[in-house]
């Protein structure tokens, strides 16, 4: 009998603890749902940098000055990267293509955008179409289009801000406009991504 | 006997055509693999735009001048978008958060970046930390961090270039810094994405 009572008591106690446990689970779940429906990221301290303090280099390409303003290597960004590039007269990018989106803003000088004339069936880029680039202009590069930006004028530097998606960039480089697409050389990591730059923190 | 020869001949002929067919398939497949391992996109004609010709508006927010330089609505970009924004003295962004990456470049004026001080367990943004923004500076906003950029100075406009990923932007707006995250209001499409702007083509 005592055993039965104990058993009943046991059942009651178990029922209470089960009820309490379930209530706690429900309360916790409700509070969680209400307060963390949006899970904030840690509020990291952002670094405010002076552009003039960011590392600039030619990365072995005479006539180029490249600065990664923000991006994958130093900032851990995964979706966007911004460069400031300056091309001396006669200097330009390689002939190349990439699968990422790219936006240019031209701040200084004049130049030429060369863009492959091929159709989608082309085996080689073919003779490029030319587009004049001028100060305070902007343009986007079609994804995977073979292109080259050059400072073809001999008056002053060409300076552009370049925005790309999905950094660090993977570039297929062509020797010339008749290089078959299948012979384009993958260059990865690209010049400035090959080494991590220690940039000055200026806050 | 004749029938047998014919059959043998048939087998021989079938064998030849089968061999030829297989060779053609192999050759075609090899050529395809070699030449279309990279499938080029159509070389669309890029639009070179003057910044001064791009539509600028306050979109119902007095003291703001916003220009989408390139992005989802007018350019069909899916991965990056660039804005030029000018804030009159005393004017700023709403208190807000978003899941995309964001890079700022400040070209003119001085301002303040307010960034939520919360930990990841916070239910509200809490009193923000303040960071001074100055001319020719750059900074990134941590993904999902609640923030606000303001021109708190009364001398001149604050002008910034804003780069975001995954446009068009989805913004959660807070009434103040004590608004629970769960009460932040989704604003989508955002001001300038609500209508497609017809921009001038300047090539």
PDB file of C-alpha atoms in Angstrom, chain A residues 31 34-35 38-52 54 69-71 75-82 97 99-103 105 107 113 115-123 131-134 136-140 142-146 161 163-166 174 181-182 202-203, chain B residues 31 34-35 38-52 54 69-71 75-82 97 99-103 105 107 113 115-123 131-134 136-140 142-146 161 163-166 174 181-182 202-203:
ATOM      1  CA  UNK A  31      11.033  34.142 -25.212  1.00  0.00           C
ATOM      2  CA  UNK A  34      10.129  36.804 -29.411  1.00  0.00           C
ATOM      3  CA  UNK A  35      13.562  38.147 -28.717  1.00  0.00           C
ATOM      4  CA  UNK A  38      16.343  38.483 -35.323  1.00  0.00           C
ATOM      5  CA  UNK A  39      19.708  37.167 -34.221  1.00  0.00           C
ATOM      6  CA  UNK A  40      22.008  40.142 -34.183  1.00  0.00           C
ATOM      7  CA  UNK A  41      25.609  39.821 -35.108  1.00  0.00           C
ATOM      8  CA  UNK A  42      28.244  40.953 -32.638  1.00  0.00           C
ATOM      9  CA  UNK A  43      28.537  44.712 -32.950  1.00  0.00           C
ATOM     10  CA  UNK A  44      32.144  44.711 -34.039  1.00  0.00           C
ATOM     11  CA  UNK A  45      33.936  47.994 -33.893  1.00  0.00           C
ATOM     12  CA  UNK A  46      34.247  49.270 -37.441  1.00  0.00           C
ATOM     13  CA  UNK A  47      37.540  50.678 -38.582  1.00  0.00           C
ATOM     14  CA  UNK A  48      37.318  54.158 -40.022  1.00  0.00           C
ATOM     15  CA  UNK A  49      40.236  54.480 -42.409  1.00  0.00           C
ATOM     16  CA  UNK A  50      41.711  57.427 -44.224  1.00  0.00           C
ATOM     17  CA  UNK A  51      42.051  56.564 -47.912  1.00  0.00           C
ATOM     18  CA  UNK A  52      45.502  58.130 -47.856  1.00  0.00           C
ATOM     19  CA  UNK A  54      45.600  52.516 -47.183  1.00  0.00           C
ATOM     20  CA  UNK A  69      39.812  50.117 -50.147  1.00  0.00           C
ATOM     21  CA  UNK A  70      37.769  47.344 -48.548  1.00  0.00           C
ATOM     22  CA  UNK A  71      37.388  43.699 -49.370  1.00  0.00           C
ATOM     23  CA  UNK A  75      38.101  43.102 -44.052  1.00  0.00           C
ATOM     24  CA  UNK A  76      36.738  39.582 -44.401  1.00  0.00           C
ATOM     25  CA  UNK A  77      34.072  40.702 -46.842  1.00  0.00           C
ATOM     26  CA  UNK A  78      32.505  37.937 -48.886  1.00  0.00           C
ATOM     27  CA  UNK A  79      30.162  39.789 -51.195  1.00  0.00           C
ATOM     28  CA  UNK A  80      31.735  43.096 -52.271  1.00  0.00           C
ATOM     29  CA  UNK A  81      35.177  44.609 -52.712  1.00  0.00           C
ATOM     30  CA  UNK A  82      36.260  48.101 -53.747  1.00  0.00           C
ATOM     31  CA  UNK A  97      37.136  38.021 -68.027  1.00  0.00           C
ATOM     32  CA  UNK A  99      32.192  35.717 -63.566  1.00  0.00           C
ATOM     33  CA  UNK A 100      31.627  38.425 -60.985  1.00  0.00           C
ATOM     34  CA  UNK A 101      29.748  41.672 -61.509  1.00  0.00           C
ATOM     35  CA  UNK A 102      31.876  44.789 -61.933  1.00  0.00           C
ATOM     36  CA  UNK A 103      31.089  48.495 -61.777  1.00  0.00           C
ATOM     37  CA  UNK A 105      33.487  54.899 -61.736  1.00  0.00           C
ATOM     38  CA  UNK A 107      37.243  60.021 -61.464  1.00  0.00           C
ATOM     39  CA  UNK A 113      37.069  50.292 -72.635  1.00  0.00           C
ATOM     40  CA  UNK A 115      34.953  44.852 -75.053  1.00  0.00           C
ATOM     41  CA  UNK A 116      34.915  41.578 -77.006  1.00  0.00           C
ATOM     42  CA  UNK A 117      32.705  41.674 -80.073  1.00  0.00           C
ATOM     43  CA  UNK A 118      32.026  37.945 -80.053  1.00  0.00           C
ATOM     44  CA  UNK A 119      28.621  36.332 -79.984  1.00  0.00           C
ATOM     45  CA  UNK A 120      27.869  33.667 -77.401  1.00  0.00           C
ATOM     46  CA  UNK A 121      29.096  31.020 -79.860  1.00  0.00           C
ATOM     47  CA  UNK A 122      32.518  32.628 -80.302  1.00  0.00           C
ATOM     48  CA  UNK A 123      35.612  30.582 -79.650  1.00  0.00           C
ATOM     49  CA  UNK A 131      34.059  52.777 -75.761  1.00  0.00           C
ATOM     50  CA  UNK A 132      35.473  56.106 -74.620  1.00  0.00           C
ATOM     51  CA  UNK A 133      35.726  56.529 -70.838  1.00  0.00           C
ATOM     52  CA  UNK A 134      35.730  60.045 -69.455  1.00  0.00           C
ATOM     53  CA  UNK A 136      32.930  61.325 -63.810  1.00  0.00           C
ATOM     54  CA  UNK A 137      31.484  58.516 -65.867  1.00  0.00           C
ATOM     55  CA  UNK A 138      30.288  55.069 -64.825  1.00  0.00           C
ATOM     56  CA  UNK A 139      29.754  51.748 -66.570  1.00  0.00           C
ATOM     57  CA  UNK A 140      29.289  48.068 -65.790  1.00  0.00           C
ATOM     58  CA  UNK A 142      28.670  42.269 -68.532  1.00  0.00           C
ATOM     59  CA  UNK A 143      29.380  39.094 -66.550  1.00  0.00           C
ATOM     60  CA  UNK A 144      31.984  36.920 -68.317  1.00  0.00           C
ATOM     61  CA  UNK A 145      32.560  39.451 -71.111  1.00  0.00           C
ATOM     62  CA  UNK A 146      36.194  39.674 -72.202  1.00  0.00           C
ATOM     63  CA  UNK A 161      37.006  53.154 -58.596  1.00  0.00           C
ATOM     64  CA  UNK A 163      33.495  47.558 -57.410  1.00  0.00           C
ATOM     65  CA  UNK A 164      33.371  43.777 -57.789  1.00  0.00           C
ATOM     66  CA  UNK A 165      31.164  41.091 -56.292  1.00  0.00           C
ATOM     67  CA  UNK A 166      32.191  37.800 -54.681  1.00  0.00           C
ATOM     68  CA  UNK A 174      44.074  36.376 -72.454  1.00  0.00           C
ATOM     69  CA  UNK A 181      38.691  31.128 -74.416  1.00  0.00           C
ATOM     70  CA  UNK A 182      39.927  27.654 -73.560  1.00  0.00           C
ATOM     71  CA  UNK A 202      43.266  55.304 -38.335  1.00  0.00           C
ATOM     72  CA  UNK A 203      40.373  55.706 -35.961  1.00  0.00           C
TER      73      UNK A 203
ATOM     74  CA  UNK B  31      35.660  20.201 -79.623  1.00  0.00           C
ATOM     75  CA  UNK B  34      37.692  22.525 -75.673  1.00  0.00           C
ATOM     76  CA  UNK B  35      35.888  25.534 -77.059  1.00  0.00           C
ATOM     77  CA  UNK B  38      33.902  28.676 -71.033  1.00  0.00           C
ATOM     78  CA  UNK B  39      30.490  29.690 -72.298  1.00  0.00           C
ATOM     79  CA  UNK B  40      30.694  33.389 -72.997  1.00  0.00           C
ATOM     80  CA  UNK B  41      27.812  35.656 -72.258  1.00  0.00           C
ATOM     81  CA  UNK B  42      26.459  37.870 -74.998  1.00  0.00           C
ATOM     82  CA  UNK B  43      28.747  40.878 -75.265  1.00  0.00           C
ATOM     83  CA  UNK B  44      26.096  43.425 -74.427  1.00  0.00           C
ATOM     84  CA  UNK B  45      26.897  46.999 -75.208  1.00  0.00           C
ATOM     85  CA  UNK B  46      27.711  48.733 -71.932  1.00  0.00           C
ATOM     86  CA  UNK B  47      26.244  52.128 -71.233  1.00  0.00           C
ATOM     87  CA  UNK B  48      28.787  54.760 -70.329  1.00  0.00           C
ATOM     88  CA  UNK B  49      26.952  57.294 -68.189  1.00  0.00           C
ATOM     89  CA  UNK B  50      27.929  60.708 -66.942  1.00  0.00           C
ATOM     90  CA  UNK B  51      27.321  60.871 -63.175  1.00  0.00           C
ATOM     91  CA  UNK B  52      25.785  64.308 -63.680  1.00  0.00           C
ATOM     92  CA  UNK B  54      21.947  60.149 -63.492  1.00  0.00           C
ATOM     93  CA  UNK B  69      24.839  54.991 -59.857  1.00  0.00           C
ATOM     94  CA  UNK B  70      24.432  51.364 -60.899  1.00  0.00           C
ATOM     95  CA  UNK B  71      22.353  48.559 -59.517  1.00  0.00           C
ATOM     96  CA  UNK B  75      21.102  47.786 -64.717  1.00  0.00           C
ATOM     97  CA  UNK B  76      19.823  44.350 -63.757  1.00  0.00           C
ATOM     98  CA  UNK B  77      22.697  43.780 -61.361  1.00  0.00           C
ATOM     99  CA  UNK B  78      22.151  41.027 -58.826  1.00  0.00           C
ATOM    100  CA  UNK B  79      25.257  41.187 -56.697  1.00  0.00           C
ATOM    101  CA  UNK B  80      26.330  44.809 -56.230  1.00  0.00           C
ATOM    102  CA  UNK B  81      24.793  48.275 -56.223  1.00  0.00           C
ATOM    103  CA  UNK B  82      26.353  51.714 -55.795  1.00  0.00           C
ATOM    104  CA  UNK B  97      19.867  47.056 -40.206  1.00  0.00           C
ATOM    105  CA  UNK B  99      21.777  41.417 -43.972  1.00  0.00           C
ATOM    106  CA  UNK B 100      23.834  42.634 -46.913  1.00  0.00           C
ATOM    107  CA  UNK B 101      27.413  43.861 -46.778  1.00  0.00           C
ATOM    108  CA  UNK B 102      27.916  47.619 -46.956  1.00  0.00           C
ATOM    109  CA  UNK B 103      30.948  49.787 -47.628  1.00  0.00           C
ATOM    110  CA  UNK B 105      33.406  56.067 -48.791  1.00  0.00           C
ATOM    111  CA  UNK B 107      33.980  62.269 -50.055  1.00  0.00           C
ATOM    112  CA  UNK B 113      28.311  56.719 -37.542  1.00  0.00           C
ATOM    113  CA  UNK B 115      26.439  51.692 -34.214  1.00  0.00           C
ATOM    114  CA  UNK B 116      24.415  49.562 -31.783  1.00  0.00           C
ATOM    115  CA  UNK B 117      26.312  48.664 -28.632  1.00  0.00           C
ATOM    116  CA  UNK B 118      24.369  45.470 -28.021  1.00  0.00           C
ATOM    117  CA  UNK B 119      25.855  42.038 -27.633  1.00  0.00           C
ATOM    118  CA  UNK B 120      24.525  39.179 -29.715  1.00  0.00           C
ATOM    119  CA  UNK B 121      21.995  38.427 -26.965  1.00  0.00           C
ATOM    120  CA  UNK B 122      20.524  41.924 -26.987  1.00  0.00           C
ATOM    121  CA  UNK B 123      16.805  42.392 -27.446  1.00  0.00           C
ATOM    122  CA  UNK B 131      32.385  57.024 -34.652  1.00  0.00           C
ATOM    123  CA  UNK B 132      33.469  60.229 -36.376  1.00  0.00           C
ATOM    124  CA  UNK B 133      33.349  60.131 -40.182  1.00  0.00           C
ATOM    125  CA  UNK B 134      35.589  62.489 -42.089  1.00  0.00           C
ATOM    126  CA  UNK B 136      38.198  60.722 -47.691  1.00  0.00           C
ATOM    127  CA  UNK B 137      37.536  58.012 -45.143  1.00  0.00           C
ATOM    128  CA  UNK B 138      36.082  54.543 -45.577  1.00  0.00           C
ATOM    129  CA  UNK B 139      34.395  52.012 -43.323  1.00  0.00           C
ATOM    130  CA  UNK B 140      32.245  48.889 -43.507  1.00  0.00           C
ATOM    131  CA  UNK B 142      29.039  44.642 -39.870  1.00  0.00           C
ATOM    132  CA  UNK B 143      26.278  42.488 -41.379  1.00  0.00           C
ATOM    133  CA  UNK B 144      23.008  42.880 -39.439  1.00  0.00           C
ATOM    134  CA  UNK B 145      24.417  45.552 -37.114  1.00  0.00           C
ATOM    135  CA  UNK B 146      21.920  48.286 -36.282  1.00  0.00           C
ATOM    136  CA  UNK B 161      29.442  56.632 -51.816  1.00  0.00           C
ATOM    137  CA  UNK B 163      28.274  50.030 -51.927  1.00  0.00           C
ATOM    138  CA  UNK B 164      25.879  47.238 -50.982  1.00  0.00           C
ATOM    139  CA  UNK B 165      25.672  43.580 -51.909  1.00  0.00           C
ATOM    140  CA  UNK B 166      22.622  41.604 -53.061  1.00  0.00           C
ATOM    141  CA  UNK B 174      13.874  51.102 -36.003  1.00  0.00           C
ATOM    142  CA  UNK B 181      14.556  43.985 -32.927  1.00  0.00           C
ATOM    143  CA  UNK B 182      11.298  42.114 -33.307  1.00  0.00           C
ATOM    144  CA  UNK B 202      25.042  59.300 -72.515  1.00  0.00           C
ATOM    145  CA  UNK B 203      27.265  57.242 -74.781  1.00  0.00           C
TER     146      UNK B 203
END
